[in-house]
Amino acid sequence: MIKIAPSILAADFLHLERDVMLVNDHADLLHFDVMDGCLVPNLSFGFPVMEAVAKVATIPLDVHLMIINPDKYIERFAKAGASLISFHLEAADEAGKDVREYISLAKSCGVKAGVAIDPDVPVERLFPYIEDVDFFLIMSVFAGFGGQKFIEESIGRIAALRKEMERVGIVKDIEVDGGVSGANAKALADAGATMLVAGSSVFKAEDPAAAIAGMKL
Ligand code: DX5
Ligand code: ZN
């Protein structure tokens, strides 16, 4: 069954506890977007917010690090309560590092390790890491902002990654993030996505629980 990960970037920060409670019993993971203003042209939130959310969340925290040098912070996010941590291949490129360093570090901290890419990075660049990762995160918008329009080509990228996993006989989770809603959830699942991140389509909905259920159909 596909997992739904509401992104609290789209929550009401003045009522964060209420919004976490709204999805606790319906969603599978809680997605937490960390931005540094360097890897992406925006800032979001960090440890104090994460620690507050961890106190009320009853589902695993899925931390998406849109930051350069994620290796500096992976351990702290793991200690703050993350169950899954993804970081960008672009961050490893920028640092001149092999992304496997970040993967090993995350695993040694006891969290699931994910490698993310923006829509302009060829999906084939993920193929060498199929054996190493716990999951991949395919961005279906350019990382940095919630509420953007879903990029349709992402479906083909997910299908290509899934096909390669089947070819090599190692199937890992594929998470998709950006512009996800009930309108594209089925196509994404059919292409091979196993975790759907949804910000606006959950928290801006009148009935977040129904929005989550609508993506599981
Ligand atoms: C964008 C973030 C996403 C964002 C998704 O950089 O990584 O997780 O919160 O928001 P929606 O679902 O509104 O596109
Ligand atoms: Zn995200």
PDB file of C-alpha atoms and ligand atoms in Angstrom:
ATOM      1  CA  MET A   1       0.000   0.000   0.000  1.00  0.00           C
ATOM      2  CA  ILE A   2       1.303   3.416  -0.923  1.00  0.00           C
ATOM      3  CA  LYS A   3       2.496   5.601   1.953  1.00  0.00           C
ATOM      4  CA  ILE A   4       1.356   9.209   2.292  1.00  0.00           C
ATOM      5  CA  ALA A   5       3.695  11.780   3.836  1.00  0.00           C
ATOM      6  CA  PRO A   6       2.021  15.162   4.459  1.00  0.00           C
ATOM      7  CA  SER A   7       4.567  17.987   4.345  1.00  0.00           C
ATOM      8  CA  ILE A   8       4.265  20.344   7.283  1.00  0.00           C
ATOM      9  CA  LEU A   9       5.716  23.130   5.126  1.00  0.00           C
ATOM     10  CA  ALA A  10       2.085  23.681   4.103  1.00  0.00           C
ATOM     11  CA  ALA A  11       0.713  23.516   7.667  1.00  0.00           C
ATOM     12  CA  ASP A  12      -0.504  26.482   9.703  1.00  0.00           C
ATOM     13  CA  PHE A  13       2.546  27.317  11.839  1.00  0.00           C
ATOM     14  CA  LEU A  14       0.419  29.129  14.387  1.00  0.00           C
ATOM     15  CA  HIS A  15      -1.455  25.863  14.889  1.00  0.00           C
ATOM     16  CA  LEU A  16       1.230  23.321  14.214  1.00  0.00           C
ATOM     17  CA  GLU A  17       0.152  20.951  16.991  1.00  0.00           C
ATOM     18  CA  ARG A  18      -3.422  20.957  15.708  1.00  0.00           C
ATOM     19  CA  ASP A  19      -2.237  20.269  12.144  1.00  0.00           C
ATOM     20  CA  VAL A  20       0.036  17.394  13.200  1.00  0.00           C
ATOM     21  CA  MET A  21      -2.897  15.907  15.142  1.00  0.00           C
ATOM     22  CA  LEU A  22      -5.072  16.234  12.043  1.00  0.00           C
ATOM     23  CA  VAL A  23      -2.875  13.830  10.081  1.00  0.00           C
ATOM     24  CA  ASN A  24      -1.451  11.590  12.845  1.00  0.00           C
ATOM     25  CA  ASP A  25      -4.157   8.941  12.501  1.00  0.00           C
ATOM     26  CA  HIS A  26      -4.411   9.048   8.713  1.00  0.00           C
ATOM     27  CA  ALA A  27      -0.958   9.505   7.211  1.00  0.00           C
ATOM     28  CA  ASP A  28       1.985   7.091   7.219  1.00  0.00           C
ATOM     29  CA  LEU A  29       4.874   9.547   7.604  1.00  0.00           C
ATOM     30  CA  LEU A  30       5.295  13.224   8.400  1.00  0.00           C
ATOM     31  CA  HIS A  31       7.493  15.063   5.884  1.00  0.00           C
ATOM     32  CA  PHE A  32       9.758  17.774   7.224  1.00  0.00           C
ATOM     33  CA  ASP A  33      11.418  20.119   4.683  1.00  0.00           C
ATOM     34  CA  VAL A  34      14.684  21.708   5.778  1.00  0.00           C
ATOM     35  CA  MET A  35      16.041  24.463   3.502  1.00  0.00           C
ATOM     36  CA  ASP A  36      19.241  26.447   3.920  1.00  0.00           C
ATOM     37  CA  GLY A  37      18.977  29.246   1.360  1.00  0.00           C
ATOM     38  CA  CYS A  38      22.112  27.855  -0.365  1.00  0.00           C
ATOM     39  CA  LEU A  39      21.200  24.594  -2.060  1.00  0.00           C
ATOM     40  CA  VAL A  40      17.714  26.025  -2.659  1.00  0.00           C
ATOM     41  CA  PRO A  41      16.617  29.678  -2.829  1.00  0.00           C
ATOM     42  CA  ASN A  42      14.508  29.587   0.334  1.00  0.00           C
ATOM     43  CA  LEU A  43      14.714  29.059   4.096  1.00  0.00           C
ATOM     44  CA  SER A  44      12.361  26.977   6.206  1.00  0.00           C
ATOM     45  CA  PHE A  45      12.907  25.576   9.694  1.00  0.00           C
ATOM     46  CA  GLY A  46      15.295  23.424  11.709  1.00  0.00           C
ATOM     47  CA  PHE A  47      15.853  21.694  15.029  1.00  0.00           C
ATOM     48  CA  PRO A  48      13.584  23.626  17.446  1.00  0.00           C
ATOM     49  CA  VAL A  49      10.567  23.124  15.179  1.00  0.00           C
ATOM     50  CA  MET A  50      11.510  19.513  14.513  1.00  0.00           C
ATOM     51  CA  GLU A  51      11.821  18.769  18.234  1.00  0.00           C
ATOM     52  CA  ALA A  52       8.441  20.363  18.904  1.00  0.00           C
ATOM     53  CA  VAL A  53       6.802  18.375  16.101  1.00  0.00           C
ATOM     54  CA  ALA A  54       8.434  15.139  17.324  1.00  0.00           C
ATOM     55  CA  LYS A  55       6.656  15.565  20.659  1.00  0.00           C
ATOM     56  CA  VAL A  56       3.208  15.320  19.107  1.00  0.00           C
ATOM     57  CA  ALA A  57       3.793  13.222  15.978  1.00  0.00           C
ATOM     58  CA  THR A  58       2.796   9.570  16.317  1.00  0.00           C
ATOM     59  CA  ILE A  59       4.006   8.646  12.818  1.00  0.00           C
ATOM     60  CA  PRO A  60       7.662   8.468  11.654  1.00  0.00           C
ATOM     61  CA  LEU A  61       9.364  11.731  10.741  1.00  0.00           C
ATOM     62  CA  ASP A  62      10.682  11.896   7.186  1.00  0.00           C
ATOM     63  CA  VAL A  63      13.296  14.664   6.995  1.00  0.00           C
ATOM     64  CA  HIS A  64      14.121  16.110   3.562  1.00  0.00           C
ATOM     65  CA  LEU A  65      17.399  18.014   3.749  1.00  0.00           C
ATOM     66  CA  MET A  66      17.613  20.654   1.026  1.00  0.00           C
ATOM     67  CA  ILE A  67      20.937  21.856   2.370  1.00  0.00           C
ATOM     68  CA  ILE A  68      24.586  21.854   1.385  1.00  0.00           C
ATOM     69  CA  ASN A  69      26.895  19.709   3.531  1.00  0.00           C
ATOM     70  CA  PRO A  70      24.087  17.535   4.967  1.00  0.00           C
ATOM     71  CA  ASP A  71      26.753  15.408   6.673  1.00  0.00           C
ATOM     72  CA  LYS A  72      27.114  18.192   9.248  1.00  0.00           C
ATOM     73  CA  TYR A  73      23.535  17.737  10.438  1.00  0.00           C
ATOM     74  CA  ILE A  74      22.400  14.157   9.750  1.00  0.00           C
ATOM     75  CA  GLU A  75      23.323  12.952  13.240  1.00  0.00           C
ATOM     76  CA  ARG A  76      21.476  15.822  14.939  1.00  0.00           C
ATOM     77  CA  PHE A  77      18.343  15.191  12.903  1.00  0.00           C
ATOM     78  CA  ALA A  78      18.523  11.501  13.768  1.00  0.00           C
ATOM     79  CA  LYS A  79      18.830  12.407  17.468  1.00  0.00           C
ATOM     80  CA  ALA A  80      15.943  14.868  17.132  1.00  0.00           C
ATOM     81  CA  GLY A  81      13.674  11.990  16.105  1.00  0.00           C
ATOM     82  CA  ALA A  82      13.990  11.444  12.342  1.00  0.00           C
ATOM     83  CA  SER A  83      13.240   7.938  11.055  1.00  0.00           C
ATOM     84  CA  LEU A  84      14.073   8.704   7.421  1.00  0.00           C
ATOM     85  CA  ILE A  85      16.533  11.310   6.133  1.00  0.00           C
ATOM     86  CA  SER A  86      17.001  12.276   2.492  1.00  0.00           C
ATOM     87  CA  PHE A  87      19.687  14.559   1.079  1.00  0.00           C
ATOM     88  CA  HIS A  88      20.345  15.781  -2.442  1.00  0.00           C
ATOM     89  CA  LEU A  89      22.777  14.282  -4.929  1.00  0.00           C
ATOM     90  CA  GLU A  90      23.409  17.915  -5.947  1.00  0.00           C
ATOM     91  CA  ALA A  91      24.750  18.597  -2.425  1.00  0.00           C
ATOM     92  CA  ALA A  92      27.283  15.786  -2.801  1.00  0.00           C
ATOM     93  CA  ASP A  93      28.240  17.123  -6.250  1.00  0.00           C
ATOM     94  CA  GLU A  94      28.772  20.584  -4.820  1.00  0.00           C
ATOM     95  CA  ALA A  95      30.989  19.245  -2.030  1.00  0.00           C
ATOM     96  CA  GLY A  96      32.886  16.987  -4.443  1.00  0.00           C
ATOM     97  CA  LYS A  97      31.866  13.959  -2.383  1.00  0.00           C
ATOM     98  CA  ASP A  98      30.477  10.531  -3.168  1.00  0.00           C
ATOM     99  CA  VAL A  99      26.861  10.516  -1.963  1.00  0.00           C
ATOM    100  CA  ARG A 100      27.599   7.095  -0.460  1.00  0.00           C
ATOM    101  CA  GLU A 101      29.362   8.957   2.369  1.00  0.00           C
ATOM    102  CA  TYR A 102      26.048  10.568   3.328  1.00  0.00           C
ATOM    103  CA  ILE A 103      24.187   7.276   2.908  1.00  0.00           C
ATOM    104  CA  SER A 104      26.588   5.434   5.237  1.00  0.00           C
ATOM    105  CA  LEU A 105      26.457   8.216   7.793  1.00  0.00           C
ATOM    106  CA  ALA A 106      22.637   8.216   7.855  1.00  0.00           C
ATOM    107  CA  LYS A 107      22.526   4.430   8.178  1.00  0.00           C
ATOM    108  CA  SER A 108      25.085   4.494  10.982  1.00  0.00           C
ATOM    109  CA  CYS A 109      22.758   6.905  12.820  1.00  0.00           C
ATOM    110  CA  GLY A 110      19.976   4.323  12.594  1.00  0.00           C
ATOM    111  CA  VAL A 111      17.781   6.118  10.055  1.00  0.00           C
ATOM    112  CA  LYS A 112      16.690   5.165   6.555  1.00  0.00           C
ATOM    113  CA  ALA A 113      18.835   6.937   3.962  1.00  0.00           C
ATOM    114  CA  GLY A 114      17.387   8.535   0.832  1.00  0.00           C
ATOM    115  CA  VAL A 115      18.990  10.258  -2.153  1.00  0.00           C
ATOM    116  CA  ALA A 116      16.971  13.078  -3.728  1.00  0.00           C
ATOM    117  CA  ILE A 117      17.257  14.766  -7.113  1.00  0.00           C
ATOM    118  CA  ASP A 118      15.674  17.826  -8.681  1.00  0.00           C
ATOM    119  CA  PRO A 119      13.825  17.535 -12.015  1.00  0.00           C
ATOM    120  CA  ASP A 120      16.869  18.651 -14.053  1.00  0.00           C
ATOM    121  CA  VAL A 121      19.176  15.868 -12.828  1.00  0.00           C
ATOM    122  CA  PRO A 122      19.113  12.816 -15.151  1.00  0.00           C
ATOM    123  CA  VAL A 123      17.398   9.970 -13.322  1.00  0.00           C
ATOM    124  CA  GLU A 124      20.124   7.590 -14.556  1.00  0.00           C
ATOM    125  CA  ARG A 125      22.481   9.302 -12.116  1.00  0.00           C
ATOM    126  CA  LEU A 126      20.635   7.444  -9.328  1.00  0.00           C
ATOM    127  CA  PHE A 127      21.200   3.995 -10.829  1.00  0.00           C
ATOM    128  CA  PRO A 128      24.660   3.401  -9.266  1.00  0.00           C
ATOM    129  CA  TYR A 129      23.187   3.816  -5.768  1.00  0.00           C
ATOM    130  CA  ILE A 130      20.266   1.384  -5.957  1.00  0.00           C
ATOM    131  CA  GLU A 131      22.079  -1.123  -3.785  1.00  0.00           C
ATOM    132  CA  ASP A 132      23.203   1.507  -1.244  1.00  0.00           C
ATOM    133  CA  VAL A 133      20.059   3.515  -0.496  1.00  0.00           C
ATOM    134  CA  ASP A 134      16.931   2.718   1.456  1.00  0.00           C
ATOM    135  CA  PHE A 135      14.874   4.993  -0.795  1.00  0.00           C
ATOM    136  CA  PHE A 136      15.074   7.583  -3.538  1.00  0.00           C
ATOM    137  CA  LEU A 137      13.258  10.914  -3.598  1.00  0.00           C
ATOM    138  CA  ILE A 138      12.259  12.148  -7.042  1.00  0.00           C
ATOM    139  CA  MET A 139      11.385  15.850  -6.941  1.00  0.00           C
ATOM    140  CA  SER A 140       8.392  16.571  -9.148  1.00  0.00           C
ATOM    141  CA  VAL A 141       8.909  20.347  -8.762  1.00  0.00           C
ATOM    142  CA  PHE A 142      12.157  22.254  -8.236  1.00  0.00           C
ATOM    143  CA  ALA A 143      13.020  22.017  -4.546  1.00  0.00           C
ATOM    144  CA  GLY A 144      12.541  25.175  -2.509  1.00  0.00           C
ATOM    145  CA  PHE A 145       8.844  26.010  -2.392  1.00  0.00           C
ATOM    146  CA  GLY A 146       5.528  24.349  -1.648  1.00  0.00           C
ATOM    147  CA  GLY A 147       2.466  24.854  -3.811  1.00  0.00           C
ATOM    148  CA  GLN A 148       4.136  24.505  -7.224  1.00  0.00           C
ATOM    149  CA  LYS A 149       2.666  22.775 -10.251  1.00  0.00           C
ATOM    150  CA  PHE A 150       3.456  19.081 -10.697  1.00  0.00           C
ATOM    151  CA  ILE A 151       5.924  18.383 -13.537  1.00  0.00           C
ATOM    152  CA  GLU A 152       4.354  15.605 -15.631  1.00  0.00           C
ATOM    153  CA  GLU A 153       7.701  14.233 -16.881  1.00  0.00           C
ATOM    154  CA  SER A 154       8.335  13.034 -13.327  1.00  0.00           C
ATOM    155  CA  ILE A 155       6.084  10.039 -13.979  1.00  0.00           C
ATOM    156  CA  GLY A 156       8.405   8.764 -16.732  1.00  0.00           C
ATOM    157  CA  ARG A 157      11.443   9.318 -14.477  1.00  0.00           C
ATOM    158  CA  ILE A 158       9.885   7.215 -11.719  1.00  0.00           C
ATOM    159  CA  ALA A 159       9.001   4.479 -14.213  1.00  0.00           C
ATOM    160  CA  ALA A 160      12.582   4.473 -15.540  1.00  0.00           C
ATOM    161  CA  LEU A 161      14.011   4.142 -12.026  1.00  0.00           C
ATOM    162  CA  ARG A 162      11.594   1.367 -11.132  1.00  0.00           C
ATOM    163  CA  LYS A 163      12.423  -0.460 -14.371  1.00  0.00           C
ATOM    164  CA  GLU A 164      16.160  -0.304 -13.626  1.00  0.00           C
ATOM    165  CA  MET A 165      15.536  -1.611 -10.083  1.00  0.00           C
ATOM    166  CA  GLU A 166      13.621  -4.544 -11.517  1.00  0.00           C
ATOM    167  CA  ARG A 167      16.366  -5.158 -14.086  1.00  0.00           C
ATOM    168  CA  VAL A 168      19.029  -5.408 -11.383  1.00  0.00           C
ATOM    169  CA  GLY A 169      16.679  -7.284  -9.053  1.00  0.00           C
ATOM    170  CA  ILE A 170      16.871  -4.839  -6.121  1.00  0.00           C
ATOM    171  CA  VAL A 171      13.680  -2.904  -5.506  1.00  0.00           C
ATOM    172  CA  LYS A 172      13.784   0.064  -3.124  1.00  0.00           C
ATOM    173  CA  ASP A 173      11.201   2.662  -2.162  1.00  0.00           C
ATOM    174  CA  ILE A 174      10.629   5.636  -4.441  1.00  0.00           C
ATOM    175  CA  GLU A 175       9.286   8.815  -2.846  1.00  0.00           C
ATOM    176  CA  VAL A 176       7.880  11.622  -4.970  1.00  0.00           C
ATOM    177  CA  ASP A 177       7.635  15.205  -3.788  1.00  0.00           C
ATOM    178  CA  GLY A 178       6.013  18.316  -5.240  1.00  0.00           C
ATOM    179  CA  GLY A 179       2.533  19.073  -6.561  1.00  0.00           C
ATOM    180  CA  VAL A 180       1.232  15.645  -5.547  1.00  0.00           C
ATOM    181  CA  SER A 181      -2.538  15.302  -5.081  1.00  0.00           C
ATOM    182  CA  GLY A 182      -5.453  12.957  -5.699  1.00  0.00           C
ATOM    183  CA  ALA A 183      -5.230  13.992  -9.365  1.00  0.00           C
ATOM    184  CA  ASN A 184      -1.855  12.296  -9.977  1.00  0.00           C
ATOM    185  CA  ALA A 185      -1.500   9.828  -7.081  1.00  0.00           C
ATOM    186  CA  LYS A 186      -2.667   6.799  -9.039  1.00  0.00           C
ATOM    187  CA  ALA A 187      -0.424   7.521 -12.036  1.00  0.00           C
ATOM    188  CA  LEU A 188       2.527   7.916  -9.659  1.00  0.00           C
ATOM    189  CA  ALA A 189       1.778   4.656  -7.858  1.00  0.00           C
ATOM    190  CA  ASP A 190       1.338   2.852 -11.177  1.00  0.00           C
ATOM    191  CA  ALA A 191       4.747   4.175 -12.300  1.00  0.00           C
ATOM    192  CA  GLY A 192       6.408   2.734  -9.190  1.00  0.00           C
ATOM    193  CA  ALA A 193       6.235   5.421  -6.496  1.00  0.00           C
ATOM    194  CA  THR A 194       5.743   3.952  -3.023  1.00  0.00           C
ATOM    195  CA  MET A 195       5.707   7.131  -0.913  1.00  0.00           C
ATOM    196  CA  LEU A 196       3.867  10.305  -1.829  1.00  0.00           C
ATOM    197  CA  VAL A 197       4.741  13.638  -0.215  1.00  0.00           C
ATOM    198  CA  ALA A 198       1.822  16.054  -0.236  1.00  0.00           C
ATOM    199  CA  GLY A 199       1.855  19.530   1.276  1.00  0.00           C
ATOM    200  CA  SER A 200      -0.810  21.832  -0.126  1.00  0.00           C
ATOM    201  CA  SER A 201      -3.175  19.080  -1.226  1.00  0.00           C
ATOM    202  CA  VAL A 202      -3.416  17.865   2.398  1.00  0.00           C
ATOM    203  CA  PHE A 203      -3.073  20.924   4.627  1.00  0.00           C
ATOM    204  CA  LYS A 204      -4.923  23.372   2.400  1.00  0.00           C
ATOM    205  CA  ALA A 205      -7.777  20.887   1.968  1.00  0.00           C
ATOM    206  CA  GLU A 206     -10.999  21.358   3.881  1.00  0.00           C
ATOM    207  CA  ASP A 207     -10.727  17.763   5.068  1.00  0.00           C
ATOM    208  CA  PRO A 208      -7.069  16.623   5.282  1.00  0.00           C
ATOM    209  CA  ALA A 209      -8.062  13.064   6.259  1.00  0.00           C
ATOM    210  CA  ALA A 210     -10.232  12.745   3.158  1.00  0.00           C
ATOM    211  CA  ALA A 211      -7.444  14.194   1.001  1.00  0.00           C
ATOM    212  CA  ILE A 212      -5.070  11.511   2.331  1.00  0.00           C
ATOM    213  CA  ALA A 213      -7.640   8.777   1.749  1.00  0.00           C
ATOM    214  CA  GLY A 214      -8.157  10.102  -1.787  1.00  0.00           C
ATOM    215  CA  MET A 215      -4.493   9.518  -2.581  1.00  0.00           C
ATOM    216  CA  LYS A 216      -4.607   5.920  -1.360  1.00  0.00           C
ATOM    217  CA  LEU A 217      -7.295   4.827  -3.802  1.00  0.00           C
TER     218      LEU A 217
HETATM  219  C1  DX5 B   1       9.485  21.509  -1.871  1.00  0.00           C
HETATM  220  C2  DX5 B   1       9.328  20.540  -0.743  1.00  0.00           C
HETATM  221  C3  DX5 B   1       8.051  19.800  -0.740  1.00  0.00           C
HETATM  222  C4  DX5 B   1       6.837  20.657  -0.543  1.00  0.00           C
HETATM  223  C5  DX5 B   1       5.694  19.986  -1.243  1.00  0.00           C
HETATM  224  O1  DX5 B   1      10.791  21.941  -1.938  1.00  0.00           O
HETATM  225  O2  DX5 B   1      10.368  19.582  -0.781  1.00  0.00           O
HETATM  226  O3  DX5 B   1       8.063  18.762   0.233  1.00  0.00           O
HETATM  227  O4  DX5 B   1       6.510  20.853   0.810  1.00  0.00           O
HETATM  228  O5  DX5 B   1       4.623  20.844  -1.226  1.00  0.00           O
HETATM  229  P1  DX5 B   1       3.407  20.718  -2.253  1.00  0.00           P
HETATM  230  O6  DX5 B   1       2.795  19.378  -2.032  1.00  0.00           O
HETATM  231  O7  DX5 B   1       2.528  21.853  -1.870  1.00  0.00           O
HETATM  232  O8  DX5 B   1       3.983  20.842  -3.648  1.00  0.00           O
HETATM  233 ZN    ZN B   2      10.165  17.776   0.573  1.00  0.00          ZN
END
